[in-house]
Amino acid sequence: MISMVLTLLRNPLVLAVIKMFVAIGVVMSAVPMLVWLERKLSARFQRRIGPNRVGPMGLLQSIADAIKLMWKEDFFPRNTDRLIFLAAPIMAFLPGIISFSLIPVGQAEGAEWLGPNGVMAVSYLEMGLLVMMAVSSLASYGLAFGGWASNSQYPLLGGIRSSAQLISYEIVMGMAVIALAMKSGTLNLSEIATQQQGWYLPHWNLFLQPLTFLLFLIAAFAETNRAPFDLPEAEQELVGGYHTEYTGMRYAWFMLGEYAGLWTMCSVIATLFLGGWTLPAAWMGWVGHFPWFVAALISFGIFIAKVVALVFFFMWVRWTLPRFRWDQLMKLGWTILIPLALANILITALLMEYGGLYVR
Amino acid sequence: MSVDMKKMDVHPPRPEMRPSRLSWITRIYIPMILKGMLISLREFMRKPVTIQYPEQKPKVSERFRGEHRLTKDAEGHMKCVACYMCATACPAHCINIEAQAAPPEWDGRDKIPSVFEIDMLKCIYCGYCVEACPKEAIEMTNKVPKVYQTRQEFIYGLNKLLNN
């Protein structure tokens, strides 16, 4: 029976379908947990208790909310562009899942059929980092379209803000990634992750390239539309921004999209800067003795732990910092971060050429 | 005699509300952000101050002005003599009193209330009725005002106030 399943798994098509379901499953099950975590953490940061009525510690709160949203009235504002109005929430949600499918979540050594070297990723691409950059910025189309199709002032402002913010901070993120790619010498996400394992502890890109990390982190905050850069949905000034006119399940899709984006962005940062599924010690030495599925579970666990730690950090920042003003956001992006990102590329290049710091 | 106008100006010069130029350490944000994050982390570590209200009652002070109570004397008769002082003092006009002759065996009073109603929805819990009362017949407990489903239930009658 088990051998039959294993033979079936070696069929690339079957494997691809299973991997797809796993990737979607991971994101879709992570999102309600993130919503719960956000509410719990925000409560604790404000010395409240947070949801604690539905299920143990309020864990089922997200499910209760989803059921409530499904029963809400399905409302269309007048004179909306129906097609775009309907497509926008899905467009905001899909990039999160698609870019998560590029991220290697673990390694099962000895299971070559899973992927090269047993790397567990839905799609193992040589230019994974590039594709990730391309796909993850698509989420902003969802917000812009949602804002446009609503035919209402606040959503339109939110959509415009989202586009402008994306244009500004995508450049910063791209330039940060350039420096990282120069240092790594590859765009393959799993290779970038494996490069960061090593005996001496701070082999992570976080310590080797602190400025790159900082730039990428700031851009990631802007990309995921989270405080202090949550201008597109600023509740206090835009009444929710791009999703003001959305109700029920379509609103829920926007929320899912936001948290899926957060989850994916944290996975990306974990892969690029915290060494992905690897530990600083050369862990393959002792994990390699385990059967492949144990190694897979351990590496996946390490990866998830890093991502959750990053999610906590994102939420910690959100509940600490006030929102930037619109002109401050633009000024920070164009006059500080972009020159800094250029300087970062230059510094990295000089260090590679003359410093001999990143020679492998 | 000439008056020096400058000396007449008694107000001290206003301090600037904020420095016109922030120091560079503030302007690069990062140290200040770290400082703020440490503060929020400290709050995160502390116990929540929220109480689970209907199950957990809040601790109120000794002098908390909650629901009213009509007091009784040593014989167990109500002290109230239906003098209308509380109803007159009440700024919210929430007290409704109707008087009747006191039973002859109750000494020291001519009247007692036959109806004594306080509309808890109108009451602003100011305590003026307690201050106005010459007989110390009304006082405030530290019971947190309750919630009911109909308006009628908010009107507390004589029995309820005596046993509150």
JSON list of N, CA and C in Angstrom, two decimals, chain A residues 40-41 44-50 52-53 214 218 312-313 316-317 319-321 324 328 332 336, chain B residues 27 29-30 32-33 36-38 40-41 43-56:
[
{"chain": "A", "resi": 40, "resn": "LYS", "atom": "N", "xyz": [-4.87, 38.62, 18.79]},
{"chain": "A", "resi": 40, "resn": "LYS", "atom": "CA", "xyz": [-4.36, 38.30, 20.12]},
{"chain": "A", "resi": 40, "resn": "LYS", "atom": "C", "xyz": [-3.19, 39.22, 20.47]},
{"chain": "A", "resi": 41, "resn": "LEU", "atom": "N", "xyz": [-2.25, 39.37, 19.53]},
{"chain": "A", "resi": 41, "resn": "LEU", "atom": "CA", "xyz": [-1.05, 40.16, 19.82]},
{"chain": "A", "resi": 41, "resn": "LEU", "atom": "C", "xyz": [-1.41, 41.63, 20.00]},
{"chain": "A", "resi": 44, "resn": "ARG", "atom": "N", "xyz": [-2.67, 42.06, 23.38]},
{"chain": "A", "resi": 44, "resn": "ARG", "atom": "CA", "xyz": [-1.65, 42.02, 24.44]},
{"chain": "A", "resi": 44, "resn": "ARG", "atom": "C", "xyz": [-0.79, 43.28, 24.42]},
{"chain": "A", "resi": 45, "resn": "PHE", "atom": "N", "xyz": [-0.51, 43.81, 23.21]},
{"chain": "A", "resi": 45, "resn": "PHE", "atom": "CA", "xyz": [0.29, 45.02, 23.17]},
{"chain": "A", "resi": 45, "resn": "PHE", "atom": "C", "xyz": [-0.45, 46.19, 23.78]},
{"chain": "A", "resi": 46, "resn": "GLN", "atom": "N", "xyz": [-1.78, 46.13, 23.74]},
{"chain": "A", "resi": 46, "resn": "GLN", "atom": "CA", "xyz": [-2.57, 47.20, 24.34]},
{"chain": "A", "resi": 46, "resn": "GLN", "atom": "C", "xyz": [-3.09, 46.79, 25.71]},
{"chain": "A", "resi": 47, "resn": "ARG", "atom": "N", "xyz": [-2.57, 45.71, 26.25]},
{"chain": "A", "resi": 47, "resn": "ARG", "atom": "CA", "xyz": [-2.94, 45.17, 27.55]},
{"chain": "A", "resi": 47, "resn": "ARG", "atom": "C", "xyz": [-4.42, 44.84, 27.63]},
{"chain": "A", "resi": 48, "resn": "ARG", "atom": "N", "xyz": [-4.92, 44.29, 26.51]},
{"chain": "A", "resi": 48, "resn": "ARG", "atom": "CA", "xyz": [-6.26, 43.72, 26.53]},
{"chain": "A", "resi": 48, "resn": "ARG", "atom": "C", "xyz": [-6.12, 42.20, 26.52]},
{"chain": "A", "resi": 49, "resn": "ILE", "atom": "N", "xyz": [-7.24, 41.50, 26.44]},
{"chain": "A", "resi": 49, "resn": "ILE", "atom": "CA", "xyz": [-7.20, 40.03, 26.43]},
{"chain": "A", "resi": 49, "resn": "ILE", "atom": "C", "xyz": [-7.34, 39.50, 25.02]},
{"chain": "A", "resi": 50, "resn": "GLY", "atom": "N", "xyz": [-8.19, 40.12, 24.22]},
{"chain": "A", "resi": 50, "resn": "GLY", "atom": "CA", "xyz": [-8.38, 39.64, 22.86]},
{"chain": "A", "resi": 50, "resn": "GLY", "atom": "C", "xyz": [-9.44, 38.57, 22.78]},
{"chain": "A", "resi": 52, "resn": "ASN", "atom": "N", "xyz": [-11.47, 35.42, 23.11]},
{"chain": "A", "resi": 52, "resn": "ASN", "atom": "CA", "xyz": [-11.26, 34.23, 23.94]},
{"chain": "A", "resi": 52, "resn": "ASN", "atom": "C", "xyz": [-12.56, 33.47, 24.16]},
{"chain": "A", "resi": 53, "resn": "ARG", "atom": "N", "xyz": [-13.57, 33.74, 23.34]},
{"chain": "A", "resi": 53, "resn": "ARG", "atom": "CA", "xyz": [-14.85, 33.08, 23.57]},
{"chain": "A", "resi": 53, "resn": "ARG", "atom": "C", "xyz": [-15.05, 31.89, 22.66]},
{"chain": "A", "resi": 214, "resn": "LEU", "atom": "N", "xyz": [17.79, 45.71, 6.05]},
{"chain": "A", "resi": 214, "resn": "LEU", "atom": "CA", "xyz": [16.98, 46.84, 6.50]},
{"chain": "A", "resi": 214, "resn": "LEU", "atom": "C", "xyz": [16.14, 47.40, 5.36]},
{"chain": "A", "resi": 218, "resn": "ILE", "atom": "N", "xyz": [12.03, 47.31, 5.13]},
{"chain": "A", "resi": 218, "resn": "ILE", "atom": "CA", "xyz": [11.19, 48.49, 5.01]},
{"chain": "A", "resi": 218, "resn": "ILE", "atom": "C", "xyz": [10.29, 48.38, 3.78]},
{"chain": "A", "resi": 312, "resn": "PHE", "atom": "N", "xyz": [5.57, 37.63, 13.98]},
{"chain": "A", "resi": 312, "resn": "PHE", "atom": "CA", "xyz": [5.47, 38.32, 15.26]},
{"chain": "A", "resi": 312, "resn": "PHE", "atom": "C", "xyz": [6.14, 39.68, 15.18]},
{"chain": "A", "resi": 313, "resn": "PHE", "atom": "N", "xyz": [7.30, 39.72, 14.54]},
{"chain": "A", "resi": 313, "resn": "PHE", "atom": "CA", "xyz": [8.02, 40.99, 14.41]},
{"chain": "A", "resi": 313, "resn": "PHE", "atom": "C", "xyz": [7.18, 42.01, 13.63]},
{"chain": "A", "resi": 316, "resn": "TRP", "atom": "N", "xyz": [4.43, 43.19, 15.78]},
{"chain": "A", "resi": 316, "resn": "TRP", "atom": "CA", "xyz": [5.00, 44.03, 16.83]},
{"chain": "A", "resi": 316, "resn": "TRP", "atom": "C", "xyz": [5.22, 45.44, 16.29]},
{"chain": "A", "resi": 317, "resn": "VAL", "atom": "N", "xyz": [5.77, 45.55, 15.11]},
{"chain": "A", "resi": 317, "resn": "VAL", "atom": "CA", "xyz": [5.99, 46.87, 14.51]},
{"chain": "A", "resi": 317, "resn": "VAL", "atom": "C", "xyz": [4.66, 47.55, 14.26]},
{"chain": "A", "resi": 319, "resn": "TRP", "atom": "N", "xyz": [1.85, 47.34, 15.76]},
{"chain": "A", "resi": 319, "resn": "TRP", "atom": "CA", "xyz": [1.16, 47.86, 16.94]},
{"chain": "A", "resi": 319, "resn": "TRP", "atom": "C", "xyz": [2.04, 48.79, 17.75]},
{"chain": "A", "resi": 320, "resn": "THR", "atom": "N", "xyz": [3.19, 49.16, 17.21]},
{"chain": "A", "resi": 320, "resn": "THR", "atom": "CA", "xyz": [4.05, 50.12, 17.88]},
{"chain": "A", "resi": 320, "resn": "THR", "atom": "C", "xyz": [4.05, 51.47, 17.17]},
{"chain": "A", "resi": 321, "resn": "LEU", "atom": "N", "xyz": [4.23, 51.43, 15.84]},
{"chain": "A", "resi": 321, "resn": "LEU", "atom": "CA", "xyz": [4.50, 52.67, 15.13]},
{"chain": "A", "resi": 321, "resn": "LEU", "atom": "C", "xyz": [3.23, 53.33, 14.61]},
{"chain": "A", "resi": 324, "resn": "PHE", "atom": "N", "xyz": [2.78, 56.65, 8.69]},
{"chain": "A", "resi": 324, "resn": "PHE", "atom": "CA", "xyz": [3.46, 57.77, 8.05]},
{"chain": "A", "resi": 324, "resn": "PHE", "atom": "C", "xyz": [2.44, 58.67, 7.36]},
{"chain": "A", "resi": 328, "resn": "GLN", "atom": "N", "xyz": [5.45, 62.17, 3.80]},
{"chain": "A", "resi": 328, "resn": "GLN", "atom": "CA", "xyz": [6.62, 61.59, 4.47]},
{"chain": "A", "resi": 328, "resn": "GLN", "atom": "C", "xyz": [6.99, 60.26, 3.84]},
{"chain": "A", "resi": 332, "resn": "LEU", "atom": "N", "xyz": [10.50, 59.66, 2.18]},
{"chain": "A", "resi": 332, "resn": "LEU", "atom": "CA", "xyz": [11.36, 58.58, 2.69]},
{"chain": "A", "resi": 332, "resn": "LEU", "atom": "C", "xyz": [11.77, 57.65, 1.55]},
{"chain": "A", "resi": 336, "resn": "ILE", "atom": "N", "xyz": [15.51, 59.09, 0.45]},
{"chain": "A", "resi": 336, "resn": "ILE", "atom": "CA", "xyz": [16.39, 58.42, 1.40]},
{"chain": "A", "resi": 336, "resn": "ILE", "atom": "C", "xyz": [16.64, 56.97, 1.00]},
{"chain": "B", "resi": 27, "resn": "ARG", "atom": "N", "xyz": [16.03, 61.92, 13.48]},
{"chain": "B", "resi": 27, "resn": "ARG", "atom": "CA", "xyz": [15.64, 61.96, 12.08]},
{"chain": "B", "resi": 27, "resn": "ARG", "atom": "C", "xyz": [15.97, 60.68, 11.32]},
{"chain": "B", "resi": 29, "resn": "TYR", "atom": "N", "xyz": [15.26, 57.89, 12.45]},
{"chain": "B", "resi": 29, "resn": "TYR", "atom": "CA", "xyz": [14.15, 57.02, 12.87]},
{"chain": "B", "resi": 29, "resn": "TYR", "atom": "C", "xyz": [14.57, 55.77, 13.64]},
{"chain": "B", "resi": 30, "resn": "ILE", "atom": "N", "xyz": [15.61, 55.07, 13.18]},
{"chain": "B", "resi": 30, "resn": "ILE", "atom": "CA", "xyz": [15.83, 53.70, 13.67]},
{"chain": "B", "resi": 30, "resn": "ILE", "atom": "C", "xyz": [16.00, 53.64, 15.20]},
{"chain": "B", "resi": 32, "resn": "MET", "atom": "N", "xyz": [14.94, 55.58, 17.50]},
{"chain": "B", "resi": 32, "resn": "MET", "atom": "CA", "xyz": [13.68, 55.92, 18.14]},
{"chain": "B", "resi": 32, "resn": "MET", "atom": "C", "xyz": [12.66, 54.80, 17.96]},
{"chain": "B", "resi": 33, "resn": "ILE", "atom": "N", "xyz": [12.69, 54.18, 16.77]},
{"chain": "B", "resi": 33, "resn": "ILE", "atom": "CA", "xyz": [11.77, 53.06, 16.53]},
{"chain": "B", "resi": 33, "resn": "ILE", "atom": "C", "xyz": [12.10, 51.91, 17.48]},
{"chain": "B", "resi": 36, "resn": "GLY", "atom": "N", "xyz": [10.78, 52.74, 20.86]},
{"chain": "B", "resi": 36, "resn": "GLY", "atom": "CA", "xyz": [9.33, 52.54, 20.92]},
{"chain": "B", "resi": 36, "resn": "GLY", "atom": "C", "xyz": [8.96, 51.07, 20.97]},
{"chain": "B", "resi": 37, "resn": "MET", "atom": "N", "xyz": [9.70, 50.27, 20.21]},
{"chain": "B", "resi": 37, "resn": "MET", "atom": "CA", "xyz": [9.37, 48.85, 20.19]},
{"chain": "B", "resi": 37, "resn": "MET", "atom": "C", "xyz": [9.68, 48.20, 21.53]},
{"chain": "B", "resi": 38, "resn": "LEU", "atom": "N", "xyz": [10.71, 48.67, 22.19]},
{"chain": "B", "resi": 38, "resn": "LEU", "atom": "CA", "xyz": [10.99, 48.13, 23.52]},
{"chain": "B", "resi": 38, "resn": "LEU", "atom": "C", "xyz": [9.87, 48.47, 24.49]},
{"chain": "B", "resi": 40, "resn": "SER", "atom": "N", "xyz": [6.71, 48.96, 23.67]},
{"chain": "B", "resi": 40, "resn": "SER", "atom": "CA", "xyz": [5.52, 48.13, 23.42]},
{"chain": "B", "resi": 40, "resn": "SER", "atom": "C", "xyz": [5.77, 46.69, 23.85]},
{"chain": "B", "resi": 41, "resn": "LEU", "atom": "N", "xyz": [7.02, 46.24, 23.76]},
{"chain": "B", "resi": 41, "resn": "LEU", "atom": "CA", "xyz": [7.32, 44.88, 24.22]},
{"chain": "B", "resi": 41, "resn": "LEU", "atom": "C", "xyz": [7.13, 44.77, 25.72]},
{"chain": "B", "resi": 43, "resn": "GLU", "atom": "N", "xyz": [5.02, 46.48, 27.48]},
{"chain": "B", "resi": 43, "resn": "GLU", "atom": "CA", "xyz": [3.58, 46.40, 27.72]},
{"chain": "B", "resi": 43, "resn": "GLU", "atom": "C", "xyz": [3.06, 45.00, 27.38]},
{"chain": "B", "resi": 44, "resn": "PHE", "atom": "N", "xyz": [3.65, 44.40, 26.35]},
{"chain": "B", "resi": 44, "resn": "PHE", "atom": "CA", "xyz": [3.24, 43.07, 25.91]},
{"chain": "B", "resi": 44, "resn": "PHE", "atom": "C", "xyz": [3.46, 42.05, 27.03]},
{"chain": "B", "resi": 45, "resn": "MET", "atom": "N", "xyz": [4.58, 42.24, 27.77]},
{"chain": "B", "resi": 45, "resn": "MET", "atom": "CA", "xyz": [4.91, 41.27, 28.81]},
{"chain": "B", "resi": 45, "resn": "MET", "atom": "C", "xyz": [4.01, 41.41, 30.04]},
{"chain": "B", "resi": 46, "resn": "ARG", "atom": "N", "xyz": [3.41, 42.58, 30.21]},
{"chain": "B", "resi": 46, "resn": "ARG", "atom": "CA", "xyz": [2.62, 42.79, 31.42]},
{"chain": "B", "resi": 46, "resn": "ARG", "atom": "C", "xyz": [1.25, 42.14, 31.31]},
{"chain": "B", "resi": 47, "resn": "LYS", "atom": "N", "xyz": [0.60, 42.01, 32.47]},
{"chain": "B", "resi": 47, "resn": "LYS", "atom": "CA", "xyz": [-0.71, 41.36, 32.50]},
{"chain": "B", "resi": 47, "resn": "LYS", "atom": "C", "xyz": [-1.77, 42.26, 31.88]},
{"chain": "B", "resi": 48, "resn": "PRO", "atom": "N", "xyz": [-2.75, 41.70, 31.16]},
{"chain": "B", "resi": 48, "resn": "PRO", "atom": "CA", "xyz": [-3.84, 42.54, 30.64]},
{"chain": "B", "resi": 48, "resn": "PRO", "atom": "C", "xyz": [-4.63, 43.15, 31.79]},
{"chain": "B", "resi": 49, "resn": "VAL", "atom": "N", "xyz": [-5.11, 44.35, 31.55]},
{"chain": "B", "resi": 49, "resn": "VAL", "atom": "CA", "xyz": [-5.90, 45.01, 32.59]},
{"chain": "B", "resi": 49, "resn": "VAL", "atom": "C", "xyz": [-7.39, 44.79, 32.39]},
{"chain": "B", "resi": 50, "resn": "THR", "atom": "N", "xyz": [-7.76, 44.22, 31.24]},
{"chain": "B", "resi": 50, "resn": "THR", "atom": "CA", "xyz": [-9.18, 43.97, 30.97]},
{"chain": "B", "resi": 50, "resn": "THR", "atom": "C", "xyz": [-9.74, 42.96, 31.96]},
{"chain": "B", "resi": 51, "resn": "ILE", "atom": "N", "xyz": [-10.99, 43.16, 32.37]},
{"chain": "B", "resi": 51, "resn": "ILE", "atom": "CA", "xyz": [-11.65, 42.12, 33.16]},
{"chain": "B", "resi": 51, "resn": "ILE", "atom": "C", "xyz": [-12.79, 41.58, 32.33]},
{"chain": "B", "resi": 52, "resn": "GLN", "atom": "N", "xyz": [-13.13, 40.32, 32.55]},
{"chain": "B", "resi": 52, "resn": "GLN", "atom": "CA", "xyz": [-14.22, 39.67, 31.80]},
{"chain": "B", "resi": 52, "resn": "GLN", "atom": "C", "xyz": [-15.51, 40.05, 32.49]},
{"chain": "B", "resi": 53, "resn": "TYR", "atom": "N", "xyz": [-16.17, 41.15, 32.06]},
{"chain": "B", "resi": 53, "resn": "TYR", "atom": "CA", "xyz": [-17.12, 41.83, 32.91]},
{"chain": "B", "resi": 53, "resn": "TYR", "atom": "C", "xyz": [-18.24, 40.99, 33.51]},
{"chain": "B", "resi": 54, "resn": "PRO", "atom": "N", "xyz": [-19.11, 40.38, 32.74]},
{"chain": "B", "resi": 54, "resn": "PRO", "atom": "CA", "xyz": [-20.25, 39.81, 33.48]},
{"chain": "B", "resi": 54, "resn": "PRO", "atom": "C", "xyz": [-19.83, 38.74, 34.48]},
{"chain": "B", "resi": 55, "resn": "GLU", "atom": "N", "xyz": [-18.77, 38.00, 34.16]},
{"chain": "B", "resi": 55, "resn": "GLU", "atom": "CA", "xyz": [-18.31, 36.97, 35.10]},
{"chain": "B", "resi": 55, "resn": "GLU", "atom": "C", "xyz": [-17.47, 37.56, 36.21]},
{"chain": "B", "resi": 56, "resn": "GLN", "atom": "N", "xyz": [-16.68, 38.54, 35.86]},
{"chain": "B", "resi": 56, "resn": "GLN", "atom": "CA", "xyz": [-15.71, 39.11, 36.80]},
{"chain": "B", "resi": 56, "resn": "GLN", "atom": "C", "xyz": [-16.17, 40.53, 37.11]}
]
